[in-house]
Short mmCIF file of the C-alpha atoms (twelve columns), coordinates in Angstrom:
data_MODEL
# 
_entry.id   MODEL 
# 
loop_
_atom_site.group_PDB 
_atom_site.id 
_atom_site.type_symbol 
_atom_site.label_atom_id 
_atom_site.label_alt_id 
_atom_site.label_comp_id 
_atom_site.label_asym_id 
_atom_site.label_seq_id 
_atom_site.Cartn_x 
_atom_site.Cartn_y 
_atom_site.Cartn_z 
_atom_site.pdbx_PDB_model_num 
ATOM 1   C CA . MET A 1   168.281 65.459 140.811 1 
ATOM 2   C CA . ASP A 2   169.632 66.697 137.500 1 
ATOM 3   C CA . ALA A 3   167.333 67.130 134.514 1 
ATOM 4   C CA . ASP A 4   169.636 64.842 132.511 1 
ATOM 5   C CA . SER A 5   169.475 62.041 135.065 1 
ATOM 6   C CA . PRO A 6   168.881 58.693 133.373 1 
ATOM 7   C CA . ASN A 7   165.853 57.786 135.555 1 
ATOM 8   C CA . MET A 8   164.276 61.304 135.545 1 
ATOM 9   C CA . ARG A 9   161.323 60.139 133.457 1 
ATOM 10  C CA . ARG A 10  160.362 57.445 135.898 1 
ATOM 11  C CA . ILE A 11  160.768 59.704 138.956 1 
ATOM 12  C CA . VAL A 12  158.674 62.502 137.408 1 
ATOM 13  C CA . SER A 13  155.992 60.019 136.491 1 
ATOM 14  C CA . GLU A 14  155.988 58.545 140.018 1 
ATOM 15  C CA . ALA A 15  155.726 62.059 141.503 1 
ATOM 16  C CA . LYS A 16  152.795 63.030 139.179 1 
ATOM 17  C CA . LYS A 17  150.954 59.773 139.920 1 
ATOM 18  C CA . PHE A 18  151.472 59.976 143.645 1 
ATOM 19  C CA . ALA A 19  150.516 63.674 143.897 1 
ATOM 20  C CA . THR A 20  147.331 63.396 141.840 1 
ATOM 21  C CA . ASP A 21  146.209 60.141 143.450 1 
ATOM 22  C CA . THR A 22  146.731 61.606 146.911 1 
ATOM 23  C CA . ALA A 23  144.952 64.836 145.983 1 
ATOM 24  C CA . TRP A 24  142.022 62.804 144.586 1 
ATOM 25  C CA . GLU A 25  141.725 60.747 147.795 1 
ATOM 26  C CA . VAL A 26  141.718 63.909 149.943 1 
ATOM 27  C CA . ALA A 27  139.167 65.720 147.706 1 
ATOM 28  C CA . ASN A 28  136.997 62.626 147.533 1 
ATOM 29  C CA . GLN A 29  136.995 62.352 151.374 1 
ATOM 30  C CA . ALA A 30  136.215 66.080 151.614 1 
ATOM 31  C CA . MET A 31  133.265 65.552 149.229 1 
ATOM 32  C CA . GLN A 32  132.054 62.647 151.426 1 
ATOM 33  C CA . VAL A 33  132.261 64.830 154.529 1 
ATOM 34  C CA . MET A 34  130.258 67.608 152.862 1 
ATOM 35  C CA . GLY A 35  127.556 65.224 151.719 1 
ATOM 36  C CA . GLY A 36  125.100 66.343 149.082 1 
ATOM 37  C CA . ILE A 37  125.948 70.010 149.367 1 
ATOM 38  C CA . GLY A 38  129.496 69.175 148.341 1 
ATOM 39  C CA . TYR A 39  128.244 68.633 144.829 1 
ATOM 40  C CA . THR A 40  126.900 72.164 144.579 1 
ATOM 41  C CA . ASP A 41  128.842 75.306 143.907 1 
ATOM 42  C CA . VAL A 42  128.111 76.668 147.367 1 
ATOM 43  C CA . TYR A 43  131.475 75.366 148.540 1 
ATOM 44  C CA . PRO A 44  134.652 75.144 146.403 1 
ATOM 45  C CA . ILE A 45  135.035 71.417 146.928 1 
ATOM 46  C CA . GLU A 46  133.152 70.576 143.757 1 
ATOM 47  C CA . LYS A 47  135.575 72.648 141.696 1 
ATOM 48  C CA . ALA A 48  138.561 71.097 143.451 1 
ATOM 49  C CA . VAL A 49  137.251 67.628 142.638 1 
ATOM 50  C CA . ARG A 50  136.831 68.498 138.983 1 
ATOM 51  C CA . ASP A 51  140.241 70.160 138.797 1 
ATOM 52  C CA . ILE A 52  142.012 67.279 140.520 1 
ATOM 53  C CA . ARG A 53  140.280 64.739 138.274 1 
ATOM 54  C CA . LEU A 54  141.517 66.707 135.245 1 
ATOM 55  C CA . SER A 55  145.074 66.683 136.622 1 
ATOM 56  C CA . GLN A 56  144.908 62.875 136.742 1 
ATOM 57  C CA . ILE A 57  144.127 62.810 133.047 1 
ATOM 58  C CA . TRP A 58  145.755 65.944 131.526 1 
ATOM 59  C CA . THR A 59  149.467 65.075 131.044 1 
ATOM 60  C CA . GLY A 60  148.940 61.363 130.723 1 
ATOM 61  C CA . THR A 61  146.469 59.297 132.650 1 
ATOM 62  C CA . ASN A 62  147.648 57.761 135.899 1 
ATOM 63  C CA . GLU A 63  147.193 54.381 134.312 1 
ATOM 64  C CA . ILE A 64  149.630 55.302 131.564 1 
ATOM 65  C CA . MET A 65  151.976 56.743 134.204 1 
ATOM 66  C CA . SER A 66  151.920 53.317 135.905 1 
ATOM 67  C CA . LEU A 67  152.873 51.590 132.649 1 
ATOM 68  C CA . LEU A 68  155.633 54.081 131.993 1 
ATOM 69  C CA . ILE A 69  157.001 53.704 135.515 1 
ATOM 70  C CA . GLN A 70  157.071 49.936 135.092 1 
ATOM 71  C CA . HIS A 71  158.701 50.173 131.667 1 
ATOM 72  C CA . GLU A 72  161.382 52.606 132.840 1 
ATOM 73  C CA . TYR A 73  162.083 50.550 135.999 1 
ATOM 74  C CA . PHE A 74  162.596 47.363 133.997 1 
ATOM 75  C CA . GLN A 75  164.763 49.222 131.504 1 
ATOM 76  C CA . GLU A 76  166.910 50.414 134.383 1 
ATOM 77  C CA . VAL A 77  167.164 46.859 135.792 1 
ATOM 78  C CA . LEU A 78  167.987 45.333 132.398 1 
ATOM 79  C CA . GLU A 79  170.648 47.912 131.660 1 
ATOM 80  C CA . SER A 80  172.263 47.581 135.093 1 
ATOM 81  C CA . PRO A 81  175.239 45.356 135.846 1 
ATOM 82  C CA . SER A 82  174.547 41.610 135.634 1 
ATOM 83  C CA . ASP A 83  175.055 40.944 139.361 1 
ATOM 84  C CA . ARG A 84  171.384 41.837 139.866 1 
ATOM 85  C CA . ARG A 85  168.447 39.381 139.521 1 
ATOM 86  C CA . ASP A 86  167.757 37.913 136.096 1 
ATOM 87  C CA . VAL A 87  164.397 39.590 135.448 1 
ATOM 88  C CA . GLU A 88  163.680 37.454 132.381 1 
ATOM 89  C CA . GLN A 89  164.351 34.250 134.308 1 
ATOM 90  C CA . ASP A 90  162.128 35.441 137.177 1 
ATOM 91  C CA . ALA A 91  159.272 36.246 134.765 1 
ATOM 92  C CA . MET A 92  159.557 32.867 133.011 1 
ATOM 93  C CA . HIS A 93  159.406 31.011 136.278 1 
ATOM 94  C CA . ALA A 94  157.133 33.296 138.332 1 
ATOM 95  C CA . ASP A 95  155.275 30.300 139.755 1 
ATOM 96  C CA . ASP A 96  158.529 28.888 140.992 1 
ATOM 97  C CA . SER A 97  159.432 32.065 142.831 1 
ATOM 98  C CA . GLU A 98  160.174 30.148 146.058 1 
ATOM 99  C CA . LYS A 99  162.765 28.126 144.156 1 
ATOM 100 C CA . VAL A 100 164.285 31.305 142.713 1 
ATOM 101 C CA . TYR A 101 164.705 32.747 146.205 1 
ATOM 102 C CA . ALA A 102 166.021 29.436 147.553 1 
ATOM 103 C CA . ASP A 103 168.595 29.218 144.712 1 
ATOM 104 C CA . GLU A 104 169.641 32.859 145.427 1 
ATOM 105 C CA . ASP A 105 170.013 32.020 149.124 1 
ATOM 106 C CA . GLN A 106 172.151 28.978 148.225 1 
ATOM 107 C CA . LYS A 107 174.473 31.224 146.199 1 
ATOM 108 C CA . LYS A 108 174.892 33.442 149.277 1 
ATOM 109 C CA . GLY A 109 175.392 30.449 151.545 1 
ATOM 110 C CA . MET A 110 172.142 30.914 153.467 1 
ATOM 111 C CA . ALA A 111 169.445 28.291 154.055 1 
ATOM 112 C CA . ARG A 112 165.731 28.768 153.989 1 
# 
């Protein structure tokens, strides 16, 4: 992937969020396995937990990364050719999603 790729911001955000969330899950499980001694500085797990938690916050919290990923994705969809789904239409009629899919199937000549 090139640095000037149009969806680079989204991909980097996804990678950061995935890596830090996965590391947090692993470190948290390790802390559980260690029990109470895992909170002490006898073993390096307590430092790993602190460092990993910091990495989830440092360059933008993972919650902000989620919002950025969603924003970038929808920008990509809205800027793409019009043969894709109408995102605004889907959002306005989210409760009627079954009808949206049925209409789409009718266009393709398929029945539900």
